[in-house]
Coordinates of N, CA, C and O in Angstrom, one line a residue:
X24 N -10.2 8.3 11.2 CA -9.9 6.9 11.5 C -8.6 6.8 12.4 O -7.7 7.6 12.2
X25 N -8.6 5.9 13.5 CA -8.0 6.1 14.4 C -6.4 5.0 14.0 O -6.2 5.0 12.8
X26 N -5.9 4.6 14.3 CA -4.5 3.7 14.0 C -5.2 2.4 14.4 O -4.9 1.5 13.6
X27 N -6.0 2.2 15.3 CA -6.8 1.0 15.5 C -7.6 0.6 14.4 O -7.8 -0.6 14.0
X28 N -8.2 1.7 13.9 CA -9.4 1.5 13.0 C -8.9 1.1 12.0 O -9.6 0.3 11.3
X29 N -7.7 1.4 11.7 CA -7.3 1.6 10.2 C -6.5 0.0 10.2 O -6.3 -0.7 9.2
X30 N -6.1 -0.4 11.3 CA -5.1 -1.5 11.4 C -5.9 -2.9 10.3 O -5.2 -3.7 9.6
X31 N -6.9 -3.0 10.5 CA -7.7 -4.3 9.6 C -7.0 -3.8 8.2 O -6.2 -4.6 7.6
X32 N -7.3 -2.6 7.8 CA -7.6 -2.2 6.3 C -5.7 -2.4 6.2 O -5.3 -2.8 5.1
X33 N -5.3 -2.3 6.7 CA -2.9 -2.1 6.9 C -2.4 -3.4 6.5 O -1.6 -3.7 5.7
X34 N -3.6 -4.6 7.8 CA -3.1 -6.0 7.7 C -3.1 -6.3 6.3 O -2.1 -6.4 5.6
X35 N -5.0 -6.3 5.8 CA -5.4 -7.0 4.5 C -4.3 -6.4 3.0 O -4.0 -6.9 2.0
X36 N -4.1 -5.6 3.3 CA -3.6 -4.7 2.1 C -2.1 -5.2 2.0 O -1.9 -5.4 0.8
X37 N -1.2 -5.4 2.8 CA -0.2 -6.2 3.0 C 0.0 -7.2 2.4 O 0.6 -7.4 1.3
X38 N -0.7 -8.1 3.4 CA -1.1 -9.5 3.0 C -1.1 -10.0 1.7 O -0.4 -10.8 1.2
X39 N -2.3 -9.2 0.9 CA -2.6 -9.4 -0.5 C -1.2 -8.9 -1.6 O -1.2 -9.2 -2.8
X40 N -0.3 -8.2 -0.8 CA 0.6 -7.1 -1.5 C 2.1 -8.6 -1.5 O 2.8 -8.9 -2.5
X41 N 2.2 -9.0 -0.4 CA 3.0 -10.0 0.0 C 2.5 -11.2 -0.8 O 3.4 -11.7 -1.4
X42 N 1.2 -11.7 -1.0 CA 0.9 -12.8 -1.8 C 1.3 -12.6 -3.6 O 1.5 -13.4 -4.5
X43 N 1.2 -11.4 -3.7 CA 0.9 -10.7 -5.3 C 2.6 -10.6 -5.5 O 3.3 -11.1 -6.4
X44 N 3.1 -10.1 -4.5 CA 4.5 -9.6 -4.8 C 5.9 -10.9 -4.9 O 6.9 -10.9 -5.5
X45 N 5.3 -12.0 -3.8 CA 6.1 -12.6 -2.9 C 7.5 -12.5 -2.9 O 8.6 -13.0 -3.1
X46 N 6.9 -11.3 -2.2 CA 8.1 -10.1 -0.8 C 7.7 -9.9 0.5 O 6.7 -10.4 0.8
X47 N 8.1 -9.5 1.2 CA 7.5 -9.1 2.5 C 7.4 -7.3 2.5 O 8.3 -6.7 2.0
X48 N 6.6 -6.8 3.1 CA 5.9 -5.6 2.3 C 6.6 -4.6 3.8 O 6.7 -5.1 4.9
X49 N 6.9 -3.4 3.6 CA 7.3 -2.6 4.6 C 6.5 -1.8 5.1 O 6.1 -0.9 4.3
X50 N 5.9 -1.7 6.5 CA 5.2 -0.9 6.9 C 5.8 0.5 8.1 O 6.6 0.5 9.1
X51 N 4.9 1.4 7.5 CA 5.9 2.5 8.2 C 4.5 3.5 8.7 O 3.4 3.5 8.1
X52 N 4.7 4.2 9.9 CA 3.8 5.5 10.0 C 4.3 6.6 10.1 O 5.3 6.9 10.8
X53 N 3.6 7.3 9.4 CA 3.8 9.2 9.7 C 2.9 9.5 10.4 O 2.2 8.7 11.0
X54 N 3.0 10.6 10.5 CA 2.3 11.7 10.7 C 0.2 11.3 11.1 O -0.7 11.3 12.0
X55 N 0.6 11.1 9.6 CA -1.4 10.9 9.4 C -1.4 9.6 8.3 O -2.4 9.5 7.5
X56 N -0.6 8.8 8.3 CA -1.0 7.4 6.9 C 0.1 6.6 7.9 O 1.1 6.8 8.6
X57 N -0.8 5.6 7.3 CA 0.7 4.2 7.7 C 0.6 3.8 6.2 O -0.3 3.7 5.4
X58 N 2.0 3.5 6.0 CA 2.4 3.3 4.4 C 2.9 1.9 4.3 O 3.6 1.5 5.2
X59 N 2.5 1.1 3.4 CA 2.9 -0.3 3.1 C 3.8 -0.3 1.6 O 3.2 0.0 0.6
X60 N 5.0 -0.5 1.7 CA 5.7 -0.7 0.1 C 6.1 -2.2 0.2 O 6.5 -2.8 1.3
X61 N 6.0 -2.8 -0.9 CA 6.2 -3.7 -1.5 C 7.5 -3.8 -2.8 O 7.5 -3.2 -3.8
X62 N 8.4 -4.6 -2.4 CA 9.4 -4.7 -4.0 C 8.4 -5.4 -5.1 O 7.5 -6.3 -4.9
X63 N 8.7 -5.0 -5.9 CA 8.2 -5.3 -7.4 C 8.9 -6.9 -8.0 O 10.1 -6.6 -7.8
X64 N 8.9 -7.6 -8.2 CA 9.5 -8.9 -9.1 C 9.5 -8.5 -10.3 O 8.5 -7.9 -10.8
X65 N 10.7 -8.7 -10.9 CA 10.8 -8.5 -12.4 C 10.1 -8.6 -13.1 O 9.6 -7.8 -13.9
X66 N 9.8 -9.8 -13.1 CA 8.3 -10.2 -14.4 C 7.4 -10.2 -13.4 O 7.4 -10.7 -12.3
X67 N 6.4 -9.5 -14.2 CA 5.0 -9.6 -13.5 C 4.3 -10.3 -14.6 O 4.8 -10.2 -15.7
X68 N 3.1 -11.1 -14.3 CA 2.2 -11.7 -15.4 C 1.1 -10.7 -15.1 O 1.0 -9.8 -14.2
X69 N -0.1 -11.5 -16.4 CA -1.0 -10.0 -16.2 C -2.0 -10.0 -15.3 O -2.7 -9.1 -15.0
X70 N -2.0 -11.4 -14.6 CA -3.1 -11.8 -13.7 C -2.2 -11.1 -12.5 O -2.8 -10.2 -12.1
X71 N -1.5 -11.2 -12.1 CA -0.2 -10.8 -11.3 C -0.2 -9.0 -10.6 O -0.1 -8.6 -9.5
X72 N -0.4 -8.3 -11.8 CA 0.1 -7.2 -12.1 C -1.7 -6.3 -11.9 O -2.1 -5.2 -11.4
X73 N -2.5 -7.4 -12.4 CA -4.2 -7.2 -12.1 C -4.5 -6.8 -10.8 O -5.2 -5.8 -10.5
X74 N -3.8 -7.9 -10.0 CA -4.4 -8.1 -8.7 C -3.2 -7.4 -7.6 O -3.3 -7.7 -6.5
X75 N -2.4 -6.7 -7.9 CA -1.5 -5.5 -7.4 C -1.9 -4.2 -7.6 O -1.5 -3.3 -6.9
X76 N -3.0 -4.0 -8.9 CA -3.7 -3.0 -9.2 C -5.1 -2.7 -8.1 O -5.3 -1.5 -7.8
X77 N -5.5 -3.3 -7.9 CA -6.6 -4.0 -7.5 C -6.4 -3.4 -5.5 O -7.2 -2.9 -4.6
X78 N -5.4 -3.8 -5.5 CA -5.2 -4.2 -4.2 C -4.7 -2.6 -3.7 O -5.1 -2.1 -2.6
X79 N -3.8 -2.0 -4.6 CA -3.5 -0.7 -4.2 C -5.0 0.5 -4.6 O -5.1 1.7 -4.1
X80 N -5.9 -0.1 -5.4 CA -7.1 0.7 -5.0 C -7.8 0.9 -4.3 O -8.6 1.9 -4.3
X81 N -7.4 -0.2 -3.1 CA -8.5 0.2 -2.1 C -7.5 0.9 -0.5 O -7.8 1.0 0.7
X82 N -6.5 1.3 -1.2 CA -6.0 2.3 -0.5 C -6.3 4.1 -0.9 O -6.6 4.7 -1.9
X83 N -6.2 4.5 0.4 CA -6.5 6.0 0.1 C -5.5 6.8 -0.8 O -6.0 7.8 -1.2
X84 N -3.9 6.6 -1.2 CA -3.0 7.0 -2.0 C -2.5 6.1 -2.1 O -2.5 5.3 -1.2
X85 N -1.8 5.7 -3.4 CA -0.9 4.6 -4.1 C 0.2 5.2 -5.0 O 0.2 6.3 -5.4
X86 N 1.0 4.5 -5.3 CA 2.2 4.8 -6.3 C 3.0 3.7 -6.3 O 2.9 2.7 -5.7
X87 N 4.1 4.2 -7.3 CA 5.4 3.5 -7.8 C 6.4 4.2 -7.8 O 6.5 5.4 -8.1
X88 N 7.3 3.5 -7.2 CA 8.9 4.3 -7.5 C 9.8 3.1 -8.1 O 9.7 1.9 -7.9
X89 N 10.3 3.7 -8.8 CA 11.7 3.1 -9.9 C 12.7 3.6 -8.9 O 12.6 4.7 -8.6
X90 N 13.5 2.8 -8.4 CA 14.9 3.0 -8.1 C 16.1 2.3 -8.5 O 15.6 1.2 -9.0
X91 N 17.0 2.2 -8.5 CA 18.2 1.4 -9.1 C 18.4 0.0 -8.5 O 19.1 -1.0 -8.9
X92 N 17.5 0.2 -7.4 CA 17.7 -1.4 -7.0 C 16.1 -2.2 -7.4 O 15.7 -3.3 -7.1
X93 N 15.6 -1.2 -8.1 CA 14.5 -2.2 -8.5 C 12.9 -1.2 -8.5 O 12.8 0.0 -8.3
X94 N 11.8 -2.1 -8.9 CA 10.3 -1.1 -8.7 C 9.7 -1.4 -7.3 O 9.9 -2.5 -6.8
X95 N 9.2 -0.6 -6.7 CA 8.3 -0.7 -5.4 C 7.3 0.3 -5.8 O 7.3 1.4 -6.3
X96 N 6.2 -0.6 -5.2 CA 4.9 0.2 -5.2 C 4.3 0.3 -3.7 O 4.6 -0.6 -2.9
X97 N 3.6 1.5 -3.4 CA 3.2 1.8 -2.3 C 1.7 1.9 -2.5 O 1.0 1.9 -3.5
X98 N 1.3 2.2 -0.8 CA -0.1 2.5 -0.6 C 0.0 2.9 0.7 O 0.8 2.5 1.5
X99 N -1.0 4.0 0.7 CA -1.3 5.0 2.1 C -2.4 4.7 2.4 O -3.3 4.7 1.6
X100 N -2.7 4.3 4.1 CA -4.2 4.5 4.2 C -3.7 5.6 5.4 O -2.7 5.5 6.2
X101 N -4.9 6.7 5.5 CA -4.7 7.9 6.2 C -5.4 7.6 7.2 O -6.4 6.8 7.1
X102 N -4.9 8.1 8.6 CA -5.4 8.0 10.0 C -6.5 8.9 10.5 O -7.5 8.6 11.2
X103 N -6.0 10.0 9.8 CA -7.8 10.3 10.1 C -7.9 11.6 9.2 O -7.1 12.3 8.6
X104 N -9.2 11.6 9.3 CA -10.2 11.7 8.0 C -11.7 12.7 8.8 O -12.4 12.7 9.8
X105 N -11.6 13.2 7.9 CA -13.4 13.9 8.5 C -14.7 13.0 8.9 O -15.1 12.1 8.2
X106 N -15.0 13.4 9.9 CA -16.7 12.8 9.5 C -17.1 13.2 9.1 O -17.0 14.4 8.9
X107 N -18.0 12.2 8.5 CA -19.1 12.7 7.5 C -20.4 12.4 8.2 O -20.6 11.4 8.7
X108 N -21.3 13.6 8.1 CA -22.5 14.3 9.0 C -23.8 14.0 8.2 O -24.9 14.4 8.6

């Protein structure tokens, strides 16, 4: 997947991460992923916390980090990938 290709899948995942979070979500590229983190809000509700689950699934890697200034959750979608034959 090229950085074009992958750009729809970067927007939507944001977006939804920015609606769920309401934060504005950081987007960064390496190497081979462009990475979106999000700060966490203290309270989450369960509908809240559902649909931040949800959303980091349809990334290719996800996580959480705890830091002293608070929780942030991430997601990777990778730039490229094998074809499949």
């Amino acid at each position: 997947m090229s950085m074009s290709a992958a750009l729809p899948h970067v927007v939507a995942l944001a977006s939804l991460l920015s609606a769920a979070t309401n934060s504005e979500p950081r987007i960064t590229e390496t190497a081979d992923a462009i990475r979106i983190e999000a700060n966490l809000p203290a309270d989450l509700s369960a509908v809240t916390r559902s649909a931040i689950l949800r959303t980091l699934g349809t990334a290719d890697r996800y996580g959480h980090d705890r830091t002293e200034n608070g929780d942030v959750v991430w997601a990777e979608i990778y730039l490229y990938r094998e074809e499949k034959r």
